[in-house]
Short mmCIF file of C-alpha atoms in Angstrom, two decimals:
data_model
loop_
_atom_site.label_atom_id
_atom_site.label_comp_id
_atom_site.label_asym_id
_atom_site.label_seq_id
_atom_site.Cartn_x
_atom_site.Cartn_y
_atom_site.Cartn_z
CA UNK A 1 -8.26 -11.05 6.39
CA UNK A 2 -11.50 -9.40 3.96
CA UNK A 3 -13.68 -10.62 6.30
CA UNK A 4 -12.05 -8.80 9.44
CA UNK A 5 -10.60 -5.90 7.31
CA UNK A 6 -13.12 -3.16 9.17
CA UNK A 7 -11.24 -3.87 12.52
CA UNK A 8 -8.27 -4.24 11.28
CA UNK A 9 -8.27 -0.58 10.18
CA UNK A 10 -9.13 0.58 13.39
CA UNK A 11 -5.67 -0.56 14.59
CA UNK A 12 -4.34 2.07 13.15
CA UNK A 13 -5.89 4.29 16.00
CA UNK A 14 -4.20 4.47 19.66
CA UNK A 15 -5.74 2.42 22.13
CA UNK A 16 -7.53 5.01 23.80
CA UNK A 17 -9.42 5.61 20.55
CA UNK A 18 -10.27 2.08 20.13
CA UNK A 19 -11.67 1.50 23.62
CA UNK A 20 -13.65 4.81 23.16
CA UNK A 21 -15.44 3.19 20.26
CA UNK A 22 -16.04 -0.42 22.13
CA UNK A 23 -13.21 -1.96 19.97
CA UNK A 24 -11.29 -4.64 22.34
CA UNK A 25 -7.45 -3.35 21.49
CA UNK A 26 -6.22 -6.56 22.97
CA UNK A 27 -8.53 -9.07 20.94
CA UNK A 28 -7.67 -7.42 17.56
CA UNK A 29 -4.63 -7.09 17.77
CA UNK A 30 -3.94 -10.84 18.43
CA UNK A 31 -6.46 -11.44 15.41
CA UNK A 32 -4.28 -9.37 13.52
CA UNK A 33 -0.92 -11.40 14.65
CA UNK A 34 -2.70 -14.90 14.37
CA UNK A 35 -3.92 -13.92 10.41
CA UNK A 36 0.01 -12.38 9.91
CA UNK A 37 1.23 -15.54 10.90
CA UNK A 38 -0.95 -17.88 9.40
CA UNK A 39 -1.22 -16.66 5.94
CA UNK A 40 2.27 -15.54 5.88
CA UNK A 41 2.97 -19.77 6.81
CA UNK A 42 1.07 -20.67 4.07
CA UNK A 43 2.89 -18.86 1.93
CA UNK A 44 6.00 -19.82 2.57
CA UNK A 45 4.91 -22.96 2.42
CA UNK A 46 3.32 -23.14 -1.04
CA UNK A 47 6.13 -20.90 -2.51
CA UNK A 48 9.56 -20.77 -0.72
CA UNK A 49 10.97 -17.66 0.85
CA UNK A 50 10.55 -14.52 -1.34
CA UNK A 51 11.07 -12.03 1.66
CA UNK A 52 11.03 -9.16 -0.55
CA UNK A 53 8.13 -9.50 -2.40
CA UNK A 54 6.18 -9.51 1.05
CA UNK A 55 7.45 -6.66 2.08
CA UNK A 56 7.39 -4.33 -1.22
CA UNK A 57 4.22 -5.01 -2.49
CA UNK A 58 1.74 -3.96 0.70
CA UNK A 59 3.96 -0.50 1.05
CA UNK A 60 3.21 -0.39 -3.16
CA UNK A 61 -0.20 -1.46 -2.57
CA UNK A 62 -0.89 1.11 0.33
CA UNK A 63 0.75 3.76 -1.92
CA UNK A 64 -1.92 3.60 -5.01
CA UNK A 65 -4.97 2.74 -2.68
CA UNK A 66 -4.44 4.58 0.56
CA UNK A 67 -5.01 3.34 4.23
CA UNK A 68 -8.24 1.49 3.62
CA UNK A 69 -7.50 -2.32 4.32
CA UNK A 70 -10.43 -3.39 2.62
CA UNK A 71 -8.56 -2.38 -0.67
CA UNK A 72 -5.14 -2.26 0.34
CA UNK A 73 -5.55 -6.38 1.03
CA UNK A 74 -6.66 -7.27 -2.40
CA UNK A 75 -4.74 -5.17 -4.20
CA UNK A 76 -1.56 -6.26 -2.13
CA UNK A 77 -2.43 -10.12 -2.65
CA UNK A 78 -2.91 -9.36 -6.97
CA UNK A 79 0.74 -7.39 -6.57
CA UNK A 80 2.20 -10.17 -4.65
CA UNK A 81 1.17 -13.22 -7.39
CA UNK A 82 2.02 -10.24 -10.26
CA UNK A 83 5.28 -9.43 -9.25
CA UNK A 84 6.42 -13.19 -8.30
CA UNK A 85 5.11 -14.39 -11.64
CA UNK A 86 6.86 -11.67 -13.58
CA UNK A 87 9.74 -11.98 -11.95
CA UNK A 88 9.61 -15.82 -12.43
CA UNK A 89 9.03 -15.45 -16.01
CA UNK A 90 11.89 -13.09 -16.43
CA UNK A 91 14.37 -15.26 -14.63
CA UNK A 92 13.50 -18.26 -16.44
CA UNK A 93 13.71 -16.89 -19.90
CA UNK A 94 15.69 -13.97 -19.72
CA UNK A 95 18.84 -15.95 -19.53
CA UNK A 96 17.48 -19.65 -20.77
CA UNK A 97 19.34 -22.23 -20.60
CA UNK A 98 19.69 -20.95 -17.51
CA UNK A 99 18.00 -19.71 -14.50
CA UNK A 100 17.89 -16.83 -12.34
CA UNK A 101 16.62 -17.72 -9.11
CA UNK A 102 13.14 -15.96 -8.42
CA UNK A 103 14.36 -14.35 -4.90
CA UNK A 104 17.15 -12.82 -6.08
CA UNK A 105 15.08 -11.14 -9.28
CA UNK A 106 12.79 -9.63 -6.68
CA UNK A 107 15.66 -8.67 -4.17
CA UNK A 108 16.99 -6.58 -7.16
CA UNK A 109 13.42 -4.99 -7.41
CA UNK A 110 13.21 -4.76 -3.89
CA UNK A 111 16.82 -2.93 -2.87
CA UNK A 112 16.02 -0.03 -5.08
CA UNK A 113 12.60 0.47 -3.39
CA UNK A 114 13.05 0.34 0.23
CA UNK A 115 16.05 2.87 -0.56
CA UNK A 116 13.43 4.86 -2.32
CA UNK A 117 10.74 4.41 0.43
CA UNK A 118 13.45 5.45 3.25
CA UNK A 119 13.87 8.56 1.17
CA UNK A 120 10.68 9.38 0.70
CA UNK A 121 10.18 8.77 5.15
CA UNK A 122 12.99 10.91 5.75
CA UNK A 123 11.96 13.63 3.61
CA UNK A 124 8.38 13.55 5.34
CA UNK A 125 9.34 13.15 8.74
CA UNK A 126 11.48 16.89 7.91
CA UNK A 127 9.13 18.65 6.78
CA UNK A 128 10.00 18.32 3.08
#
C-alpha cells in the first residue's frame, strides 16, 4: 500500500480530474480494491475479527495526519497494533482470572466514536 500510496491519493479526485492528469481511474481503483481485500484477509486471518478496530483507527489516523496516504497508512497500521494490544492487555488483566474478549473491549471504544464522528459529519455537512 506505501509503495502505491501517490496514486492512491489521487482517488480522492473525480474521474475527470484523474484522466486529465493521465491517471487510469479504472486501473487504480481496482489496485485499490485488490490491496483492501488482500491485506484486510490477512488480517483477519492472523488475528480474528476485530471489525472495529479497522474501522476507528484510519478515521483517527486521518484525523491527526490529514488526507496524505503516505502518512495516513503508517500511522493507521501503528494505531491498529496499539489499540488491539492495549485493548488485549486490558481485557486480560483488568478482570484476571478472567477474560474480556478483545472485540468486545474495542467495540466499547469503538461505539462512542463513530457516535462522535457522526456528530462531528452532521455538524459539518450544516454549516456548523
Amino acid at each position: 500500500a506505501m509503495v502505491v500510496a501517490k496514486h492512491l491519493d489521487m482517488l480522492a479526485l473525480d474521474g475527470s480530474t484523474m484522466a486529465g492528469i493521465g491517471v487510469s481511474t479504472k486501473i487504480w481503483r481496482l489496485i485499490a480494491v485488490a490491496l483492501a481485500v488482500i491485506l484486510g484477509a490477512a488480517g483477519v486471518a492472523a488475528a480474528g475479527v476485530l471489525g472495529f478496530a479497522g474501522l476507528i483507527v484510519p478515521h483517527a489516523a486521518r484525523l491527526v495526519v490529514g488526507a496524505n496516504l503516505r502518512w495516513q497508512i503508517p500511522v493507521a497500521a501503528l494505531g491498529g497494533a496499539v489499540l488491539v494490544t492495549a485493548c488485549d492487555t486490558l481485557g486480560r488483566w483488568a478482570f484476571a482470572p478472567t477474560e474480556i474478549p478483545v472485540g468486545a473491549l474495542i467495540a466499547l471504544i469503538g461505539a462512542p466514536y463513530f457516535i462522535f464522528l457522526l456528530t462531528r459529519l452532521t455538524r459539518v455537512r450544516n454549516g456548523g
